[in-house]
């Protein structure tokens, strides 16, 4: 968020949580453009590198400016996410007034190898199961191949655009199946146990902005 810097190795799990939350409520709609062949001149103009750079943008029930759909907040509210848990069939945890957006800009993925020198936080027991058996062979990650995740380092002061996110959960309530109508489609419980909003106070529906510095490694695959 603005005025705060953190290492990507600490924030990566947070990104995954947001992706899962948005993916649950994000209706996949799209149009794929037809693939067209490239001529020799176009192929010759292609240049490549040794990494992949990705930009990911998701919108759920909002427009490009994060303005929620007009239907959000209605009765019943169509902007919702319903969760039903094992052994609690027919009882739904429903997130109402559920909308938001997520943008991850220029995340870089490339092949790498782990260092052969551990840091002061090195703890090889983390690669053992509860019975002390090695999950990696050997029980030592030194020099293993890995996928490195990082972000552009050439950022000026005050630039916080590596990730932008906006999330609104206006009401959270339990809804119960009513005959053939599943609970996630009902608004029989107008109350709320929780409300949640993640945004920047600079504007009504402003993005929370984050800056990542550092690297994260995924290995053991």
XYZ file of N, CA, C and O in Angstrom:
884
model
N 0.849 -1.185 0.000
C 0.000 0.000 0.000
C 0.887 1.237 0.000
O 2.059 1.141 0.339
N 0.328 2.334 -0.364
C 1.132 3.537 -0.484
C 1.855 3.830 0.819
O 1.284 3.758 1.897
N 3.155 4.135 0.704
C 3.951 4.441 1.870
C 4.499 3.216 2.574
O 5.052 3.320 3.641
N 4.354 2.040 1.939
C 4.799 0.803 2.588
C 5.464 -0.079 1.569
O 4.974 -0.231 0.464
N 6.606 -0.656 1.919
C 7.313 -1.558 1.037
C 7.485 -2.897 1.720
O 7.657 -2.969 2.929
N 7.423 -3.954 0.931
C 7.593 -5.286 1.480
C 8.250 -6.192 0.471
O 8.211 -5.920 -0.725
N 8.847 -7.248 0.939
C 9.485 -8.211 0.059
C 8.446 -9.132 -0.540
O 7.479 -9.508 0.107
N 8.660 -9.521 -1.801
C 7.706 -10.394 -2.470
C 7.620 -11.752 -1.799
O 6.601 -12.413 -1.874
N 8.671 -12.189 -1.118
C 8.625 -13.508 -0.486
C 7.618 -13.521 0.662
O 7.099 -14.573 1.024
N 7.308 -12.373 1.234
C 6.347 -12.299 2.315
C 4.933 -12.080 1.818
O 3.973 -12.417 2.494
N 4.766 -11.493 0.658
C 3.447 -11.129 0.184
C 2.866 -12.148 -0.786
O 1.679 -12.139 -1.055
N 3.685 -13.084 -1.307
C 3.188 -14.035 -2.297
C 1.981 -14.823 -1.799
O 1.002 -14.974 -2.545
N 1.963 -15.370 -0.555
C 0.755 -16.058 -0.101
C -0.463 -15.163 -0.102
O -1.580 -15.616 -0.387
N -0.299 -13.879 0.203
C -1.414 -12.941 0.194
C -1.990 -12.801 -1.205
O -3.204 -12.755 -1.399
N -1.106 -12.771 -2.220
C -1.568 -12.699 -3.609
C -2.387 -13.924 -3.955
O -3.448 -13.827 -4.587
N -1.916 -15.102 -3.552
C -2.627 -16.331 -3.864
C -4.015 -16.335 -3.247
O -4.986 -16.779 -3.860
N -4.133 -15.845 -2.001
C -5.439 -15.778 -1.351
C -6.384 -14.879 -2.140
O -7.556 -15.198 -2.364
N -5.887 -13.725 -2.573
C -6.725 -12.820 -3.351
C -7.148 -13.449 -4.671
O -8.290 -13.319 -5.099
N -6.211 -14.130 -5.346
C -6.539 -14.786 -6.613
C -7.635 -15.816 -6.430
O -8.568 -15.899 -7.235
N -7.534 -16.618 -5.373
C -8.553 -17.633 -5.131
C -9.892 -16.983 -4.851
O -10.935 -17.389 -5.370
N -9.898 -15.922 -4.031
C -11.146 -15.256 -3.692
C -11.808 -14.650 -4.906
O -13.016 -14.790 -5.118
N -11.030 -13.996 -5.762
C -11.596 -13.415 -6.968
C -12.021 -14.494 -7.952
O -13.032 -14.368 -8.627
N -11.242 -15.575 -8.040
C -11.572 -16.631 -8.989
C -12.890 -17.296 -8.643
O -13.659 -17.688 -9.517
N -13.210 -17.424 -7.340
C -14.480 -18.011 -6.943
C -15.653 -17.209 -7.497
O -16.642 -17.760 -7.946
N -15.543 -15.898 -7.437
C -16.676 -15.073 -7.818
C -16.576 -14.489 -9.200
O -17.437 -13.718 -9.608
N -15.552 -14.833 -9.949
C -15.326 -14.195 -11.244
C -15.925 -15.030 -12.365
O -15.475 -16.137 -12.627
N -16.972 -14.569 -13.019
C -17.539 -15.320 -14.139
C -16.620 -15.234 -15.344
O -16.237 -14.152 -15.773
N -16.237 -16.377 -15.872
C -15.300 -16.402 -16.982
C -16.057 -16.164 -18.275
O -16.793 -17.008 -18.758
N -15.891 -14.993 -18.812
C -16.496 -14.638 -20.082
C -15.415 -14.040 -20.962
O -14.605 -13.252 -20.509
N -15.407 -14.388 -22.190
C -14.372 -13.839 -23.046
C -14.555 -14.261 -24.479
O -15.360 -15.106 -24.823
N -13.779 -13.679 -25.334
C -13.795 -13.982 -26.749
C -12.359 -14.168 -27.203
O -11.516 -13.311 -26.997
N -12.099 -15.317 -27.784
C -10.751 -15.619 -28.244
C -10.607 -15.192 -29.696
O -11.419 -15.554 -30.544
N -9.591 -14.397 -29.987
C -9.331 -14.001 -31.368
C -8.765 -15.176 -32.143
O -8.018 -15.998 -31.617
N -9.144 -15.252 -33.403
C -8.647 -16.332 -34.254
C -7.147 -16.179 -34.467
O -6.629 -15.074 -34.606
N -6.433 -17.292 -34.476
C -4.987 -17.270 -34.703
C -4.717 -17.112 -36.195
O -5.369 -17.742 -37.042
N -3.771 -16.242 -36.522
C -3.422 -16.000 -37.923
C -1.941 -16.289 -38.122
O -1.131 -16.021 -37.239
N -1.581 -16.872 -39.262
C -0.162 -17.172 -39.504
C 0.656 -15.898 -39.683
O 0.141 -14.851 -40.100
N 1.954 -15.972 -39.360
C 2.874 -14.849 -39.509
C 3.792 -15.114 -40.691
O 4.216 -16.256 -40.923
N 4.083 -14.045 -41.441
C 4.981 -14.222 -42.579
C 6.440 -14.159 -42.107
O 6.727 -13.922 -40.933
N 7.377 -14.367 -43.027
C 8.798 -14.430 -42.666
C 9.294 -13.129 -42.056
O 10.089 -13.131 -41.103
N 8.845 -11.982 -42.590
C 9.301 -10.695 -42.062
C 8.844 -10.498 -40.608
O 9.595 -9.975 -39.774
N 7.619 -10.903 -40.321
C 7.112 -10.775 -38.953
C 7.879 -11.692 -38.006
O 8.201 -11.307 -36.873
N 8.188 -12.899 -38.457
C 8.937 -13.812 -37.608
C 10.340 -13.295 -37.314
O 10.862 -13.451 -36.203
N 10.971 -12.657 -38.317
C 12.322 -12.143 -38.138
C 12.375 -10.984 -37.151
O 13.415 -10.710 -36.553
N 11.256 -10.299 -36.982
C 11.240 -9.131 -36.092
C 11.018 -9.514 -34.635
O 11.059 -8.663 -33.747
N 10.780 -10.802 -34.364
C 10.512 -11.238 -32.992
C 11.830 -11.362 -32.235
O 12.806 -11.916 -32.719
N 11.836 -10.816 -31.045
C 12.991 -10.973 -30.158
C 12.527 -11.620 -28.866
O 11.396 -11.399 -28.416
N 13.374 -12.437 -28.275
C 12.995 -13.155 -27.070
C 13.982 -12.945 -25.957
O 15.022 -12.304 -26.114
N 13.661 -13.504 -24.818
C 14.530 -13.407 -23.653
C 14.489 -14.708 -22.880
O 13.939 -15.701 -23.337
N 15.068 -14.693 -21.701
C 15.144 -15.908 -20.914
C 14.167 -15.877 -19.744
O 14.370 -16.543 -18.731
N 13.091 -15.098 -19.857
C 12.112 -15.010 -18.777
C 10.736 -14.742 -19.370
O 10.590 -14.436 -20.555
N 9.730 -14.879 -18.534
C 8.346 -14.574 -18.900
C 7.888 -13.414 -18.040
O 8.095 -13.411 -16.822
N 7.271 -12.435 -18.656
C 6.724 -11.301 -17.914
C 5.214 -11.292 -18.083
O 4.705 -11.298 -19.199
N 4.490 -11.296 -16.958
C 3.042 -11.434 -16.980
C 2.370 -10.238 -16.329
O 2.849 -9.690 -15.336
N 1.245 -9.859 -16.907
C 0.346 -8.898 -16.273
C -1.020 -9.555 -16.170
O -1.542 -10.059 -17.165
N -1.573 -9.569 -14.984
C -2.846 -10.239 -14.729
C -3.843 -9.224 -14.204
O -3.553 -8.485 -13.265
N -5.024 -9.190 -14.824
C -6.081 -8.287 -14.368
C -7.397 -9.052 -14.282
O -7.784 -9.722 -15.230
N -8.047 -8.917 -13.144
C -9.345 -9.541 -12.919
C -10.333 -8.487 -12.443
O -9.992 -7.629 -11.620
N -11.549 -8.559 -12.955
C -12.624 -7.687 -12.472
C -13.823 -8.548 -12.138
O -14.194 -9.440 -12.908
N -14.426 -8.290 -11.011
C -15.604 -9.029 -10.578
C -16.710 -8.039 -10.216
O -16.623 -7.333 -9.207
N -17.722 -7.967 -11.065
C -18.890 -7.106 -10.842
C -18.556 -5.620 -10.783
O -19.270 -4.838 -10.167
N -17.459 -5.199 -11.423
C -17.109 -3.784 -11.489
C -16.654 -3.443 -12.903
O -16.246 -4.316 -13.671
N -16.718 -2.142 -13.242
C -16.205 -1.663 -14.514
C -14.722 -1.337 -14.398
O -14.085 -1.562 -13.364
N -14.160 -0.765 -15.455
C -12.733 -0.454 -15.468
C -12.342 0.561 -14.403
O -11.197 0.589 -13.964
N -13.273 1.402 -13.999
C -12.982 2.417 -12.979
C -13.389 1.958 -11.577
O -13.504 2.775 -10.664
N -13.638 0.644 -11.429
C -14.043 0.034 -10.161
C -15.436 0.438 -9.711
O -15.808 0.199 -8.553
N -16.230 1.028 -10.578
C -17.614 1.328 -10.241
C -18.425 0.037 -10.251
O -18.452 -0.667 -11.264
N -19.075 -0.330 -9.134
C -19.811 -1.589 -9.099
C -20.995 -1.593 -10.062
O -21.553 -0.543 -10.394
N -21.369 -2.782 -10.506
C -22.528 -2.927 -11.370
C -23.762 -2.345 -10.695
O -23.934 -2.415 -9.476
N -24.654 -1.796 -11.508
C -25.853 -1.156 -10.966
C -26.704 -2.132 -10.157
O -27.387 -1.740 -9.216
N -26.647 -3.431 -10.504
C -27.490 -4.411 -9.819
C -26.999 -4.729 -8.419
O -27.763 -5.233 -7.586
N -25.736 -4.457 -8.121
C -25.193 -4.779 -6.803
C -25.944 -4.021 -5.714
O -26.203 -2.816 -5.841
N -26.303 -4.710 -4.644
C -27.042 -4.096 -3.552
C -28.530 -4.291 -3.641
O -29.271 -3.886 -2.746
N -29.002 -4.932 -4.731
C -30.432 -5.162 -4.894
C -30.930 -6.286 -4.004
O -30.209 -6.860 -3.213
N -32.220 -6.593 -4.128
C -32.840 -7.669 -3.360
C -33.593 -8.602 -4.293
O -34.586 -8.202 -4.883
N -33.150 -9.860 -4.450
C -31.888 -10.353 -3.883
C -30.698 -9.754 -4.605
O -30.796 -9.381 -5.769
N -29.596 -9.679 -3.900
C -28.389 -9.075 -4.451
C -27.685 -10.081 -5.367
O -27.248 -11.132 -4.903
N -27.554 -9.793 -6.672
C -26.906 -10.756 -7.568
C -25.387 -10.772 -7.455
O -24.743 -11.685 -7.972
N -24.795 -9.773 -6.816
C -23.338 -9.707 -6.684
C -22.944 -10.416 -5.399
O -22.811 -9.798 -4.336
N -22.772 -11.729 -5.487
C -22.593 -12.520 -4.284
C -21.695 -13.717 -4.536
O -21.463 -14.130 -5.675
N -21.210 -14.275 -3.438
C -20.440 -15.510 -3.463
C -20.963 -16.386 -2.344
O -21.007 -15.973 -1.188
N -21.414 -17.603 -2.688
C -21.970 -18.524 -1.705
C -21.025 -19.680 -1.450
O -20.508 -20.292 -2.389
N -20.798 -20.016 -0.185
C -19.911 -21.103 0.213
C -20.708 -22.118 1.036
O -21.354 -21.756 2.028
N -20.664 -23.391 0.616
C -21.301 -24.476 1.356
C -20.215 -25.447 1.802
O -19.393 -25.871 0.990
N -20.227 -25.821 3.081
C -19.147 -26.621 3.633
C -19.605 -28.051 3.899
O -20.803 -28.318 4.087
N -18.641 -28.970 3.934
C -18.920 -30.378 4.195
C -19.610 -30.524 5.557
O -19.248 -29.857 6.530
N -20.608 -31.408 5.598
C -21.401 -31.676 6.804
C -22.281 -30.496 7.196
O -22.870 -30.495 8.279
N -22.366 -29.497 6.333
C -23.257 -28.351 6.568
C -24.093 -28.097 5.311
O -24.396 -26.954 4.974
N -24.475 -29.197 4.623
C -25.222 -29.063 3.386
C -26.537 -28.309 3.628
O -27.233 -28.548 4.617
N -26.842 -27.426 2.696
C -28.063 -26.640 2.808
C -27.897 -25.358 3.579
O -28.815 -24.531 3.624
N -26.741 -25.178 4.220
C -26.446 -23.934 4.944
C -25.314 -23.223 4.221
O -24.211 -23.768 4.098
N -25.563 -22.031 3.784
C -24.613 -21.304 2.940
C -24.092 -20.070 3.650
O -24.849 -19.304 4.249
N -22.779 -19.883 3.578
C -22.162 -18.629 3.994
C -22.120 -17.749 2.754
O -21.385 -18.034 1.802
N -22.923 -16.695 2.743
C -23.111 -15.895 1.530
C -22.478 -14.515 1.703
O -22.800 -13.783 2.643
N -21.561 -14.183 0.788
C -20.954 -12.861 0.739
C -21.768 -12.020 -0.236
O -21.802 -12.297 -1.433
N -22.450 -11.007 0.281
C -23.324 -10.175 -0.537
C -22.657 -8.820 -0.803
O -21.753 -8.417 -0.085
N -23.137 -8.121 -1.813
C -22.452 -6.895 -2.271
C -20.979 -7.217 -2.500
O -20.086 -6.487 -2.059
N -20.722 -8.302 -3.203
C -19.366 -8.804 -3.416
C -18.864 -8.344 -4.774
O -19.382 -8.736 -5.807
N -17.863 -7.472 -4.765
C -17.294 -6.985 -6.017
C -15.888 -6.455 -5.776
O -15.490 -6.186 -4.645
N -15.142 -6.323 -6.857
C -13.790 -5.809 -6.717
C -12.945 -6.081 -7.939
O -13.431 -6.542 -8.979
N -11.657 -5.799 -7.826
C -10.724 -5.974 -8.941
C -9.347 -6.301 -8.393
O -9.029 -6.007 -7.232
N -8.545 -6.905 -9.248
C -7.174 -7.256 -8.877
C -6.299 -7.120 -10.109
O -6.649 -7.615 -11.186
N -5.178 -6.423 -9.990
C -4.228 -6.272 -11.086
C -2.821 -6.509 -10.557
O -2.407 -5.896 -9.572
N -2.115 -7.433 -11.177
C -0.707 -7.690 -10.873
C 0.082 -7.317 -12.118
O -0.127 -7.889 -13.192
N 0.960 -6.337 -11.999
C 1.637 -5.762 -13.150
C 3.073 -6.276 -13.282
O 3.860 -6.197 -12.338
N 3.386 -6.801 -14.441
C 4.769 -7.110 -14.834
C 5.484 -8.044 -13.855
O 6.653 -7.824 -13.496
N 4.798 -9.093 -13.415
C 5.472 -10.117 -12.618
C 6.368 -10.929 -13.545
O 5.972 -11.299 -14.648
N 7.579 -11.197 -13.127
C 8.563 -11.887 -13.967
C 8.843 -13.280 -13.429
O 9.113 -13.458 -12.250
N 8.785 -14.263 -14.307
C 9.085 -15.650 -13.975
C 10.267 -16.105 -14.821
O 10.263 -15.929 -16.040
N 11.252 -16.690 -14.188
C 12.398 -17.195 -14.925
C 13.038 -18.348 -14.169
O 12.845 -18.512 -12.962
N 13.772 -19.168 -14.902
C 14.466 -20.276 -14.288
C 15.664 -19.808 -13.497
O 16.335 -18.835 -13.861
N 15.949 -20.482 -12.395
C 17.079 -20.109 -11.541
C 17.516 -21.339 -10.744
O 16.864 -22.387 -10.791
N 18.608 -21.191 -10.027
C 19.079 -22.231 -9.124
C 19.250 -21.628 -7.735
O 19.692 -20.482 -7.597
N 18.882 -22.378 -6.729
C 19.052 -21.901 -5.371
C 20.538 -21.792 -5.025
O 21.374 -22.512 -5.566
N 20.821 -20.899 -4.120
C 22.198 -20.717 -3.666
C 22.682 -21.959 -2.917
O 21.890 -22.714 -2.339
N 23.981 -22.154 -2.919
C 24.574 -23.234 -2.145
C 24.966 -22.798 -0.731
O 25.564 -23.573 0.017
N 24.641 -21.564 -0.396
C 24.956 -21.031 0.927
C 23.665 -20.614 1.618
O 22.940 -19.753 1.127
N 23.362 -21.219 2.745
C 22.146 -20.898 3.470
C 22.272 -19.620 4.272
O 23.376 -19.197 4.631
N 21.126 -19.009 4.572
C 21.112 -17.800 5.397
C 21.062 -18.188 6.868
O 21.047 -19.374 7.235
N 21.006 -17.189 7.729
C 20.943 -17.450 9.170
C 19.611 -18.078 9.571
O 19.466 -18.577 10.693
N 18.618 -18.055 8.669
C 17.301 -18.632 8.957
C 17.187 -20.068 8.444
O 16.111 -20.656 8.477
N 18.267 -20.625 7.986
C 18.272 -21.979 7.426
C 17.795 -22.998 8.470
O 18.284 -23.030 9.601
N 16.844 -23.827 8.093
C 16.316 -24.860 8.977
C 15.941 -26.059 8.113
O 14.868 -26.117 7.522
N 16.825 -27.041 8.038
C 16.612 -28.191 7.163
C 15.486 -29.092 7.653
O 14.983 -29.927 6.895
N 15.059 -28.930 8.894
C 13.968 -29.770 9.397
C 12.641 -29.455 8.709
O 11.713 -30.266 8.752
N 12.540 -28.299 8.069
C 11.297 -27.960 7.390
C 11.061 -28.837 6.166
O 9.966 -28.854 5.618
N 12.106 -29.563 5.740
C 11.963 -30.455 4.591
C 11.714 -31.899 5.029
O 11.875 -32.826 4.245
N 11.319 -32.076 6.290
C 10.987 -33.398 6.818
C 9.510 -33.464 7.170
O 8.897 -32.456 7.528
N 8.937 -34.673 7.056
C 7.561 -34.845 7.484
C 7.515 -35.039 8.991
O 8.544 -34.951 9.688
N 6.331 -35.339 9.527
C 6.171 -35.437 10.974
C 7.004 -36.569 11.565
O 7.337 -36.546 12.761
N 7.340 -37.567 10.743
C 8.125 -38.703 11.216
C 9.624 -38.533 10.964
O 10.409 -39.456 11.207
N 10.029 -37.364 10.464
C 11.436 -37.104 10.229
C 11.958 -37.598 8.901
O 13.172 -37.586 8.672
N 11.057 -38.019 7.984
C 11.474 -38.483 6.664
C 11.640 -37.304 5.711
O 10.854 -36.361 5.730
N 12.667 -37.360 4.877
C 12.946 -36.260 3.960
C 11.876 -36.165 2.876
O 11.503 -37.170 2.266
N 11.401 -34.954 2.641
C 10.463 -34.709 1.547
C 11.197 -34.337 0.273
O 10.639 -34.414 -0.817
N 12.422 -33.874 0.405
C 13.297 -33.625 -0.728
C 14.430 -34.637 -0.697
O 14.769 -35.159 0.359
N 14.980 -34.917 -1.828
C 16.090 -35.871 -1.880
C 17.332 -35.187 -2.461
O 17.340 -34.831 -3.645
N 18.397 -35.002 -1.643
C 18.437 -35.252 -0.198
C 17.699 -34.153 0.561
O 17.137 -33.256 -0.052
N 17.737 -34.193 1.882
C 17.020 -33.213 2.712
C 17.764 -31.884 2.715
O 18.101 -31.348 3.774
N 18.033 -31.367 1.554
C 18.854 -30.165 1.440
C 18.531 -29.492 0.107
O 18.685 -30.098 -0.951
N 18.053 -28.262 0.112
C 17.656 -27.604 -1.124
C 18.801 -26.931 -1.880
O 18.568 -26.336 -2.941
N 20.022 -27.000 -1.371
C 21.140 -26.294 -2.002
C 21.254 -26.645 -3.490
O 21.307 -27.818 -3.870
N 21.304 -25.613 -4.321
C 21.547 -25.789 -5.740
C 20.391 -26.348 -6.535
O 20.550 -26.609 -7.736
N 19.211 -26.512 -5.918
C 18.078 -27.071 -6.659
C 17.582 -26.093 -7.722
O 17.639 -24.863 -7.544
N 17.057 -26.601 -8.848
C 16.418 -25.712 -9.822
C 15.155 -25.111 -9.226
O 14.468 -25.733 -8.411
N 14.853 -23.892 -9.616
C 13.706 -23.175 -9.040
C 13.112 -22.240 -10.077
O 13.712 -21.950 -11.112
N 11.904 -21.800 -9.791
C 11.267 -20.729 -10.560
C 11.375 -19.458 -9.735
O 10.938 -19.421 -8.578
N 11.973 -18.446 -10.300
C 12.170 -17.187 -9.590
C 11.080 -16.201 -9.979
O 10.782 -16.003 -11.151
N 10.463 -15.592 -8.976
C 9.448 -14.564 -9.176
C 9.997 -13.245 -8.669
O 10.427 -13.133 -7.521
N 10.010 -12.234 -9.539
C 10.393 -10.904 -9.084
C 9.648 -9.860 -9.912
O 8.826 -10.176 -10.758
N 9.934 -8.613 -9.647
C 9.233 -7.488 -10.257
C 10.270 -6.466 -10.723
O 11.401 -6.464 -10.240
N 9.899 -5.593 -11.654
C 10.870 -4.595 -12.127
C 11.452 -3.791 -10.967
O 10.735 -3.351 -10.073
N 12.766 -3.622 -10.992
C 13.441 -2.902 -9.911
C 13.603 -1.416 -10.217
O 13.862 -0.627 -9.322
N 13.482 -1.034 -11.488
C 13.707 0.372 -11.858
C 12.438 1.179 -11.597
O 11.724 1.593 -12.503
N 12.138 1.392 -10.327
C 10.950 2.131 -9.926
C 11.377 3.386 -9.176
O 12.296 3.351 -8.355
N 10.697 4.460 -9.466
C 11.018 5.708 -8.807
C 10.355 5.814 -7.447
O 9.503 4.999 -7.086
N 10.719 6.826 -6.679
C 10.110 7.039 -5.363
C 8.597 7.228 -5.496
O 8.113 7.926 -6.390
N 7.860 6.590 -4.631
C 6.411 6.749 -4.627
C 5.668 5.918 -5.650
O 4.447 6.068 -5.778
N 6.342 5.044 -6.393
C 5.665 4.189 -7.369
C 5.207 2.909 -6.684
O 6.024 2.117 -6.224
N 3.909 2.728 -6.629
C 3.317 1.563 -5.969
C 2.294 0.946 -6.921
O 1.097 0.966 -6.668
N 2.779 0.379 -8.009
C 1.889 -0.151 -9.028
C 2.113 -1.634 -9.300
O 1.566 -2.173 -10.260
N 2.923 -2.317 -8.486
C 3.158 -3.737 -8.731
C 1.880 -4.545 -8.560
O 1.639 -5.507 -9.279
N 1.075 -4.181 -7.588
C -0.233 -4.807 -7.425
C -1.247 -3.774 -6.985
O -0.966 -2.946 -6.118
N -2.415 -3.811 -7.597
C -3.522 -2.941 -7.206
C -4.733 -3.824 -6.967
O -5.049 -4.691 -7.781
N -5.410 -3.592 -5.866
C -6.578 -4.418 -5.575
C -7.654 -3.601 -4.878
O -7.373 -2.646 -4.143
N -8.889 -3.973 -5.162
C -10.062 -3.335 -4.570
C -11.068 -4.450 -4.307
O -11.393 -5.225 -5.207
N -11.521 -4.575 -3.067
C -12.438 -5.661 -2.719
C -13.490 -5.151 -1.752
O -13.165 -4.481 -0.771
N -14.744 -5.478 -2.044
C -15.853 -5.059 -1.187
C -16.754 -6.256 -0.890
O -17.181 -6.963 -1.798
N -17.005 -6.491 0.398
C -18.015 -7.454 0.843
C -18.950 -6.673 1.751
O -18.616 -6.364 2.894
N -20.103 -6.304 1.218
C -21.006 -5.430 1.956
C -21.695 -6.102 3.122
O -21.909 -5.499 4.174
N -22.057 -7.388 2.947
C -22.758 -8.123 4.002
C -22.328 -9.579 3.953
O -22.045 -10.117 2.887
N -22.308 -10.210 5.107
C -22.004 -11.632 5.195
C -23.049 -12.262 6.106
O -23.224 -11.835 7.248
N -23.758 -13.265 5.582
C -24.852 -13.858 6.345
C -25.007 -15.336 5.993
O -24.507 -15.800 4.968
N -25.726 -16.058 6.840
C -26.061 -17.458 6.605
C -27.433 -17.515 5.927
O -28.403 -16.901 6.387
N -27.506 -18.251 4.822
C -28.775 -18.489 4.134
C -28.991 -19.995 4.037
O -28.050 -20.755 3.780
N -30.213 -20.426 4.243
C -30.551 -21.845 4.292
C -31.441 -22.202 3.102
O -32.328 -21.422 2.721
N -31.183 -23.380 2.517
C -32.009 -23.850 1.399
C -33.488 -23.785 1.770
O -33.888 -24.142 2.888
N -34.286 -23.351 0.808
C -35.734 -23.276 0.995
C -36.385 -24.103 -0.113
O -36.589 -23.623 -1.228
N -36.690 -25.369 0.200
C -37.242 -26.253 -0.820
C -36.221 -26.497 -1.920
O -35.093 -26.909 -1.668
N -36.625 -26.217 -3.148
C -35.726 -26.414 -4.286
C -34.828 -25.220 -4.553
O -33.969 -25.263 -5.435
N -34.990 -24.139 -3.783
C -34.178 -22.937 -3.971
C -32.966 -22.997 -3.052
O -33.110 -23.018 -1.822
N -31.748 -23.052 -3.619
C -30.555 -23.101 -2.763
C -30.359 -21.797 -2.004
O -30.724 -20.716 -2.476
N -29.758 -21.905 -0.846
C -29.596 -20.744 0.014
C -28.788 -19.624 -0.590
O -29.022 -18.444 -0.273
N -27.829 -19.954 -1.476
C -26.996 -18.881 -2.030
C -27.780 -17.946 -2.936
O -27.293 -16.875 -3.297
N -29.015 -18.326 -3.296
C -29.844 -17.471 -4.147
C -30.858 -16.666 -3.339
O -31.664 -15.932 -3.922
N -30.838 -16.789 -2.023
C -31.872 -16.174 -1.195
C -31.345 -14.983 -0.410
O -30.148 -14.835 -0.191
N -32.269 -14.137 0.032
C -31.969 -13.021 0.927
C -32.950 -13.033 2.084
O -33.522 -12.012 2.451
N -33.143 -14.204 2.682
C -34.062 -14.317 3.809
C -33.466 -13.752 5.088
O -34.199 -13.436 6.026
N -32.154 -13.647 5.140
C -31.478 -13.093 6.314
C -30.883 -11.738 5.935
O -29.807 -11.663 5.340
N -31.562 -10.648 6.260
C -31.070 -9.320 5.858
C -29.946 -8.794 6.736
O -29.340 -7.773 6.430
N -29.669 -9.496 7.829
C -28.620 -9.024 8.727
C -27.238 -9.309 8.173
O -27.057 -9.820 7.069
N -26.233 -8.966 8.965
C -24.850 -9.165 8.527
C -23.965 -9.456 9.728
O -24.060 -8.788 10.756
N -23.109 -10.481 9.579
C -22.151 -10.801 10.626
C -20.829 -10.078 10.427
O -20.027 -9.973 11.353
N -20.610 -9.584 9.203
C -19.309 -8.988 8.899
C -19.430 -8.160 7.619
O -20.202 -8.490 6.720
N -18.679 -7.086 7.550
C -18.502 -6.318 6.320
C -17.007 -6.083 6.141
O -16.278 -5.938 7.126
N -16.569 -6.058 4.894
C -15.136 -5.953 4.631
C -14.929 -5.096 3.385
O -15.645 -5.228 2.399
N -13.933 -4.219 3.458
C -13.620 -3.374 2.310
C -12.114 -3.121 2.275
O -11.512 -2.754 3.284
N -11.510 -3.355 1.107
C -10.083 -3.123 0.903
C -9.950 -2.119 -0.241
O -10.312 -2.412 -1.383
N -9.461 -0.931 0.051
C -9.366 0.103 -0.974
C -8.410 1.187 -0.515
O -7.824 1.110 0.564
N -8.256 2.213 -1.350
C -7.446 3.378 -1.010
C -8.399 4.546 -0.759
O -9.327 4.784 -1.546
N -8.184 5.267 0.316
C -9.101 6.337 0.703
C -9.000 7.568 -0.189
O -9.734 8.538 0.002
N -8.094 7.528 -1.184
C -7.938 8.700 -2.050
C -9.172 8.951 -2.907
O -9.416 10.078 -3.341
N -9.966 7.882 -3.174
C -11.186 8.032 -3.946
C -12.201 7.005 -3.471
O -11.859 6.090 -2.704
N -13.441 7.131 -3.931
C -14.517 6.283 -3.418
C -14.224 4.803 -3.604
O -14.367 4.001 -2.682
N -13.809 4.433 -4.804
C -13.510 3.037 -5.097
C -12.060 2.885 -5.559
O -11.765 2.148 -6.500
N -11.164 3.566 -4.889
C -9.766 3.559 -5.289
C -9.067 2.244 -4.994
O -9.399 1.545 -4.036
N -8.094 1.903 -5.828
C -7.302 0.702 -5.620
C -6.367 0.855 -4.428
O -5.775 1.913 -4.235
N -6.223 -0.207 -3.646
C -5.116 -0.277 -2.717
C -3.872 -0.611 -3.535
O -3.899 -1.537 -4.360
N -2.792 0.120 -3.365
C -1.605 -0.038 -4.207
C -0.447 -0.591 -3.385
O -0.233 -0.197 -2.242
N 0.293 -1.514 -3.998
C 1.400 -2.150 -3.297
C 2.635 -2.173 -4.178
O 2.544 -2.213 -5.407
N 3.773 -2.154 -3.527
C 5.061 -2.216 -4.209
C 5.837 -3.401 -3.656
O 5.918 -3.593 -2.441
N 6.412 -4.200 -4.548
C 7.183 -5.374 -4.147
C 8.647 -5.159 -4.495
O 8.968 -4.774 -5.617
N 9.511 -5.426 -3.569
C 10.942 -5.416 -3.805
C 11.513 -6.728 -3.262
O 11.195 -7.128 -2.154
N 12.324 -7.375 -4.062
C 12.890 -8.642 -3.632
C 12.530 -9.756 -4.593
O 11.977 -9.519 -5.679
N 12.828 -10.986 -4.203
C 12.578 -12.147 -5.042
C 11.970 -13.266 -4.211
O 12.157 -13.334 -3.008
N 11.238 -14.128 -4.899
C 10.706 -15.332 -4.269
C 11.033 -16.517 -5.161
O 11.052 -16.384 -6.388
N 11.308 -17.666 -4.552
C 11.677 -18.848 -5.302
C 10.688 -19.976 -5.015
O 10.309 -20.214 -3.868
N 10.277 -20.665 -6.074
C 9.443 -21.848 -5.950
C 10.288 -23.040 -6.389
O 10.833 -23.056 -7.508
N 10.415 -24.036 -5.505
C 11.274 -25.169 -5.838
C 10.691 -26.430 -5.189
O 9.720 -26.382 -4.431
N 11.298 -27.566 -5.505
C 10.835 -28.823 -4.959
C 9.839 -29.533 -5.853
O 9.236 -30.534 -5.460
N 9.644 -29.042 -7.084
C 8.689 -29.652 -8.008
C 9.354 -30.745 -8.830
O 10.569 -30.840 -8.883
